[in-house]
Amino acid sequence: MPMGAPHPLSGRLDLSGPQGAQVRTAVTAVQRICPEFAPAQVLRRGSRAVLLVGTAGRTPAVAKCLVDQSPAWVDRFQQEITAYRAFVRHRPPVRVPRLIAADPDSRVLVLERVPGRVVAVQRHPSEAPPRADARAALGAFHRINQWQPPAGVFDAPVDYARRISRYHELGLLTDRDLGDLEKLLRGLAHVQGQFCHGDALLSGVLLSPTGPVLVDWEHAGWYLPGYDLAMLWTALGEDPVTRRQISQLAQAGGTLVRDSFLVNLMLVVTREIRTLESAVQRSMHSSAPVGQAAAEAGEEQRLLLRRLHDDCGMARRAVRAAVGTR
């Protein structure tokens, strides 16, 4: 659940048992950098982070305390703090939660809690969102992609050549995929990067009374043009209308923008397949008894995986066609 998502406050915290100890540790870390934070409820508790809702003075707030200390997640968390600090000085063209306090060393981030609802909770929604919601989300990401934050604030999160090579080594890309993507990438050597949210999912878009709000900025940075569009296209498998609009946007930018979108699309779809296949394998090898809910979830994963493989086939054909026109 995104940090700004609405959640009814009960005013109670369960601090009992081992999980309660984790919450107490998180509250202590948050109040060390934001003494006025008064926790009211646990919004989410997982292996990577604890999210608390409450108030900072009179301001509704959400506090995130990182639990996973692995270098990759620490780096992502620091990137998220960097983004919110940058937004204080350089206001983006869409609304983002206001930064209240942050400390990368303590792994703590406190933000304004924005009223609203997420466009979709699932990473890959099982049905198309309402047309107005999809338009609002697409419009918000498109405005961010037109923004030019100052140089030096954000980095480039993806090393495209390395990622293509790694996916090929893992057997996720064929020899022809490798050759085709490398040809397109060579033609994009001098293309100006585009600022992207980097995790353009409907779960990262809150619809507030004043319009869409974008949250979850840990992947923000400079990408080949169309990365956010590729993310949205991949997530919206049940929304062919919005997919068609996304493809039209990519085509309207010209050959280089189209090719950039296709490189992004191949890598995004491949990553989603890799992640989902790992999840399916873990569930298959789990020793826990399988109930009806787990069986249904497993079937949903298999159907989604089938759809993603179909999407990969479409992206592969589009890449080959683009190579043929160069």
Coordinates of C-alpha atoms in Angstrom, one line a residue:
M1 CA 0.0 0.0 0.0
P2 CA 1.4 3.4 -0.9
M3 CA 2.5 5.8 1.8
G4 CA -0.3 8.2 1.2
A5 CA -3.1 5.8 1.0
P6 CA -6.1 6.4 3.2
H7 CA -6.7 4.1 6.2
P8 CA -9.1 4.4 9.1
L9 CA -7.3 5.3 12.3
S10 CA -8.2 3.3 15.3
G11 CA -5.9 5.2 17.7
R12 CA -4.5 1.9 19.0
L13 CA -1.1 0.2 18.5
D14 CA -0.6 -3.4 19.2
L15 CA 2.9 -3.5 20.8
S16 CA 2.7 -7.1 22.2
G17 CA 4.9 -9.9 21.1
P18 CA 7.9 -10.0 18.7
Q19 CA 6.0 -7.9 16.1
G20 CA 5.1 -5.4 18.8
A21 CA 8.8 -5.0 19.5
Q22 CA 9.4 -4.3 15.8
V23 CA 6.8 -1.5 16.0
R24 CA 8.3 -0.1 19.2
T25 CA 11.7 0.1 17.5
A26 CA 10.1 1.8 14.5
V27 CA 8.3 4.4 16.6
T28 CA 11.4 5.2 18.6
A29 CA 13.4 5.7 15.3
V30 CA 10.7 8.0 13.9
Q31 CA 10.4 10.1 17.0
R32 CA 14.1 10.5 17.2
I33 CA 14.0 12.6 14.0
C34 CA 10.4 13.8 14.3
P35 CA 9.6 14.2 18.1
E36 CA 6.1 15.5 17.4
F37 CA 5.1 12.4 15.5
A38 CA 2.3 10.6 17.4
P39 CA 1.6 7.1 16.0
A40 CA -2.0 6.0 15.8
Q41 CA -1.9 2.8 13.8
V42 CA 0.3 0.4 11.8
L43 CA -0.5 0.9 8.1
R44 CA 1.8 -2.0 6.9
R45 CA 4.4 -4.2 8.5
G46 CA 6.6 -6.4 6.4
S47 CA 10.0 -7.8 6.0
R48 CA 11.3 -4.6 4.4
A49 CA 9.6 -1.7 6.1
V50 CA 7.1 -0.6 8.8
L51 CA 4.6 2.1 7.9
L52 CA 2.9 4.0 10.6
V53 CA 0.1 6.5 10.3
G54 CA -0.5 9.3 12.9
T55 CA 0.1 13.0 13.2
A56 CA 3.0 15.3 13.2
G57 CA 1.7 18.2 15.3
R58 CA -1.6 18.9 13.6
T59 CA -0.6 17.4 10.3
P60 CA -1.8 13.9 9.3
A61 CA 1.4 12.0 8.6
V62 CA 2.8 8.7 7.4
A63 CA 6.1 7.4 8.7
K64 CA 8.2 4.8 6.9
C65 CA 11.0 3.0 8.8
L66 CA 13.2 0.7 6.8
V67 CA 13.7 -2.8 8.3
D68 CA 15.6 -4.5 5.5
Q69 CA 19.2 -3.4 5.7
S70 CA 20.4 -5.0 2.5
P71 CA 22.4 -2.6 0.3
A72 CA 19.9 -2.6 -2.5
W73 CA 17.0 -1.6 -0.3
V74 CA 19.0 0.9 1.7
D75 CA 20.0 2.5 -1.7
R76 CA 16.4 2.6 -2.8
F77 CA 15.3 4.2 0.5
Q78 CA 18.0 6.9 0.2
Q79 CA 16.9 7.6 -3.4
E80 CA 13.3 8.1 -2.1
I81 CA 14.6 10.6 0.5
T82 CA 16.6 12.4 -2.2
A83 CA 13.5 12.7 -4.3
Y84 CA 11.3 14.2 -1.6
R85 CA 14.1 16.6 -0.5
A86 CA 14.5 17.7 -4.1
F87 CA 10.7 18.3 -4.4
V88 CA 11.0 20.8 -1.5
R89 CA 13.3 23.0 -3.6
H90 CA 12.1 22.1 -7.1
R91 CA 8.4 21.7 -7.3
P92 CA 7.3 19.0 -9.8
P93 CA 4.2 19.6 -12.1
V94 CA 2.1 17.1 -10.2
R95 CA 1.3 17.0 -6.5
V96 CA 3.5 14.9 -4.2
P97 CA 3.2 14.3 -0.4
R98 CA 5.0 17.1 1.5
L99 CA 8.2 16.1 3.3
I100 CA 8.0 16.5 7.1
A101 CA 11.3 14.8 8.2
A102 CA 13.8 12.4 6.9
D103 CA 17.1 10.8 8.0
P104 CA 18.9 8.3 5.6
D105 CA 21.2 7.1 8.4
S106 CA 18.2 6.2 10.6
R107 CA 16.3 4.8 7.6
V108 CA 13.3 7.0 8.5
L109 CA 11.0 9.1 6.2
V110 CA 8.0 11.1 7.4
L111 CA 5.5 12.5 4.9
E112 CA 2.2 14.3 4.8
R113 CA -0.7 11.8 4.7
V114 CA -2.7 12.8 1.6
P115 CA -6.4 12.1 1.6
G116 CA -7.6 10.1 -1.4
R117 CA -7.8 6.6 -2.9
V118 CA -5.4 4.6 -4.9
V119 CA -6.3 4.0 -8.6
A120 CA -5.7 0.2 -8.1
V121 CA -4.2 -1.8 -5.2
Q122 CA -2.8 -4.6 -7.4
R123 CA 0.4 -4.3 -9.4
H124 CA -1.5 -5.9 -12.3
P125 CA -5.2 -5.1 -11.9
S126 CA -7.5 -8.0 -12.7
E127 CA -9.9 -5.6 -14.5
A128 CA -9.6 -2.2 -16.2
P129 CA -9.8 0.8 -13.9
P130 CA -12.6 3.4 -14.6
R131 CA -11.8 5.4 -17.7
A132 CA -11.5 8.7 -15.7
D133 CA -9.0 7.1 -13.3
A134 CA -6.8 5.7 -16.0
R135 CA -6.8 9.1 -17.8
A136 CA -5.8 10.8 -14.6
A137 CA -3.0 8.4 -13.9
L138 CA -1.6 8.5 -17.5
G139 CA -1.8 12.3 -17.5
A140 CA 0.1 12.6 -14.2
F141 CA 2.9 10.4 -15.4
H142 CA 3.0 12.2 -18.7
R143 CA 3.4 15.6 -17.0
I144 CA 6.2 14.2 -14.9
N145 CA 8.0 13.0 -18.0
Q146 CA 7.9 16.5 -19.5
W147 CA 9.5 18.0 -16.4
Q148 CA 13.2 19.0 -16.3
P149 CA 14.6 18.9 -12.7
P150 CA 18.0 20.5 -12.2
A151 CA 21.0 18.5 -13.3
G152 CA 22.8 16.5 -10.7
V153 CA 19.8 15.9 -8.4
F154 CA 18.8 12.5 -9.9
D155 CA 20.9 9.7 -11.4
A156 CA 20.2 7.1 -14.1
P157 CA 18.9 4.0 -12.3
V158 CA 19.2 1.6 -15.3
D159 CA 22.4 0.6 -17.1
Y160 CA 20.6 -0.6 -20.2
A161 CA 23.5 -2.5 -21.8
R162 CA 24.3 -4.3 -18.6
R163 CA 20.7 -5.2 -18.0
I164 CA 20.2 -6.5 -21.5
S165 CA 23.3 -8.6 -21.2
R166 CA 22.3 -10.0 -17.8
Y167 CA 18.8 -11.0 -18.9
H168 CA 20.4 -12.8 -21.9
E169 CA 22.9 -14.6 -19.6
L170 CA 19.9 -15.7 -17.5
G171 CA 18.1 -17.1 -20.5
L172 CA 15.4 -14.5 -20.4
L173 CA 16.3 -13.1 -23.8
T174 CA 17.2 -15.1 -26.9
D175 CA 20.3 -14.5 -29.0
R176 CA 18.1 -12.6 -31.5
D177 CA 16.6 -10.5 -28.7
L178 CA 20.1 -9.6 -27.6
G179 CA 21.1 -8.6 -31.1
D180 CA 18.0 -6.6 -31.8
L181 CA 18.0 -4.7 -28.5
E182 CA 21.7 -3.9 -28.9
K183 CA 21.0 -2.5 -32.4
L184 CA 18.3 -0.3 -31.1
L185 CA 20.4 0.8 -28.1
R186 CA 23.3 1.8 -30.4
G187 CA 20.9 4.1 -32.3
L188 CA 19.8 5.7 -29.0
A189 CA 23.3 6.5 -27.8
H190 CA 22.8 10.3 -28.1
V191 CA 19.1 10.4 -27.1
Q192 CA 18.4 12.8 -24.3
G193 CA 17.2 11.1 -21.1
Q194 CA 13.7 11.6 -19.8
F195 CA 12.9 12.1 -16.1
C196 CA 10.7 9.3 -15.0
H197 CA 8.9 8.2 -11.8
G198 CA 10.5 4.8 -12.4
D199 CA 7.7 2.8 -10.8
A200 CA 4.7 3.9 -12.7
L201 CA 2.0 1.7 -11.3
L202 CA -1.6 2.5 -10.5
S203 CA -0.9 1.7 -6.9
G204 CA 1.4 4.7 -6.8
V205 CA -1.3 7.2 -7.9
L206 CA -3.7 8.6 -5.3
L207 CA -6.8 10.4 -6.5
S208 CA -7.3 13.2 -4.0
P209 CA -10.1 15.9 -4.1
T210 CA -7.6 18.2 -5.8
G211 CA -6.4 15.8 -8.4
P212 CA -3.8 12.9 -8.8
V213 CA -0.9 12.6 -6.3
L214 CA 2.1 10.5 -7.1
V215 CA 3.9 8.5 -4.3
D216 CA 6.6 5.9 -4.0
W217 CA 9.6 7.8 -5.6
E218 CA 12.4 5.4 -4.8
H219 CA 13.1 4.6 -8.5
A220 CA 12.9 8.2 -9.8
G221 CA 15.6 9.3 -12.2
W222 CA 16.7 9.6 -15.8
Y223 CA 15.8 6.8 -18.2
L224 CA 15.5 6.4 -21.9
P225 CA 12.2 8.1 -23.0
G226 CA 9.1 6.0 -22.4
Y227 CA 10.1 4.0 -19.3
D228 CA 7.0 5.1 -17.3
L229 CA 4.8 4.4 -20.3
A230 CA 6.3 0.9 -20.6
M231 CA 5.6 0.3 -16.9
L232 CA 2.0 1.4 -17.3
W233 CA 1.5 -0.6 -20.5
T234 CA 2.7 -3.7 -18.8
A235 CA 0.5 -3.3 -15.8
L236 CA -2.7 -2.5 -17.8
G237 CA -3.1 -5.9 -19.5
E238 CA -6.9 -5.7 -18.9
D239 CA -7.2 -2.2 -20.3
P240 CA -6.7 -2.3 -24.1
V241 CA -8.0 1.2 -24.5
T242 CA -5.3 2.8 -22.3
R243 CA -2.7 0.5 -23.8
R244 CA -3.6 1.8 -27.2
Q245 CA -3.3 5.4 -26.0
I246 CA 0.1 4.6 -24.5
S247 CA 1.3 3.1 -27.8
Q248 CA 0.1 6.2 -29.7
L249 CA 2.0 8.5 -27.3
A250 CA 5.1 6.5 -28.0
Q251 CA 4.6 6.5 -31.7
A252 CA 3.8 10.3 -31.8
G253 CA 7.3 11.1 -30.4
G254 CA 9.1 9.9 -33.5
T255 CA 11.4 7.0 -34.3
L256 CA 13.8 7.5 -31.5
V257 CA 11.1 7.8 -28.8
R258 CA 9.4 4.8 -30.3
D259 CA 12.6 2.7 -30.2
S260 CA 13.3 3.9 -26.6
F261 CA 9.8 2.8 -25.5
L262 CA 10.3 -0.6 -27.1
V263 CA 13.7 -1.2 -25.4
N264 CA 12.0 -0.2 -22.1
L265 CA 9.1 -2.4 -22.8
M266 CA 11.1 -5.5 -23.5
L267 CA 13.1 -5.0 -20.3
V268 CA 10.1 -4.2 -18.1
V269 CA 8.0 -7.2 -19.4
T270 CA 11.1 -9.5 -19.0
R271 CA 11.6 -8.3 -15.4
E272 CA 8.0 -8.9 -14.6
I273 CA 8.1 -12.4 -16.0
R274 CA 11.3 -13.2 -14.0
T275 CA 9.8 -11.8 -10.8
L276 CA 6.5 -13.7 -11.2
E277 CA 8.1 -17.0 -12.2
S278 CA 10.2 -16.8 -9.0
A279 CA 7.1 -16.2 -6.9
V280 CA 5.3 -19.1 -8.6
Q281 CA 8.2 -21.4 -8.0
R282 CA 8.4 -20.5 -4.3
S283 CA 4.7 -21.2 -3.9
M284 CA 5.0 -24.5 -5.6
H285 CA 7.8 -25.6 -3.4
S286 CA 6.2 -24.3 -0.2
S287 CA 5.6 -27.0 2.4
A288 CA 2.6 -25.2 3.9
P289 CA -0.8 -26.7 3.2
V290 CA -2.6 -25.2 0.2
G291 CA -6.1 -23.8 1.0
Q292 CA -8.7 -22.6 -1.4
A293 CA -7.5 -18.9 -1.2
A294 CA -3.9 -20.0 -1.9
A295 CA -5.0 -22.2 -4.8
E296 CA -7.0 -19.3 -6.3
A297 CA -4.0 -16.9 -5.9
G298 CA -1.7 -19.5 -7.6
E299 CA -4.1 -19.8 -10.5
E300 CA -4.2 -16.0 -10.8
Q301 CA -0.4 -15.9 -10.9
R302 CA -0.3 -18.6 -13.6
L303 CA -2.9 -16.7 -15.7
L304 CA -0.9 -13.5 -15.3
L305 CA 2.3 -15.2 -16.2
R306 CA 0.6 -16.5 -19.4
R307 CA -0.5 -13.0 -20.3
L308 CA 3.0 -11.6 -19.6
H309 CA 4.5 -14.1 -22.0
D310 CA 2.0 -13.1 -24.6
D311 CA 3.0 -9.4 -24.0
C312 CA 6.6 -10.4 -24.4
G313 CA 5.8 -11.9 -27.7
M314 CA 4.1 -8.7 -28.8
A315 CA 7.0 -6.6 -27.7
R316 CA 9.5 -8.9 -29.3
R317 CA 7.7 -8.6 -32.7
A318 CA 7.6 -4.8 -32.4
V319 CA 11.3 -4.7 -31.6
R320 CA 12.1 -6.8 -34.7
A321 CA 9.9 -4.6 -36.9
A322 CA 11.7 -1.5 -35.6
V323 CA 15.1 -3.0 -36.3
G324 CA 13.9 -3.8 -39.8
T325 CA 13.1 -0.1 -40.5
R326 CA 16.5 1.2 -39.4

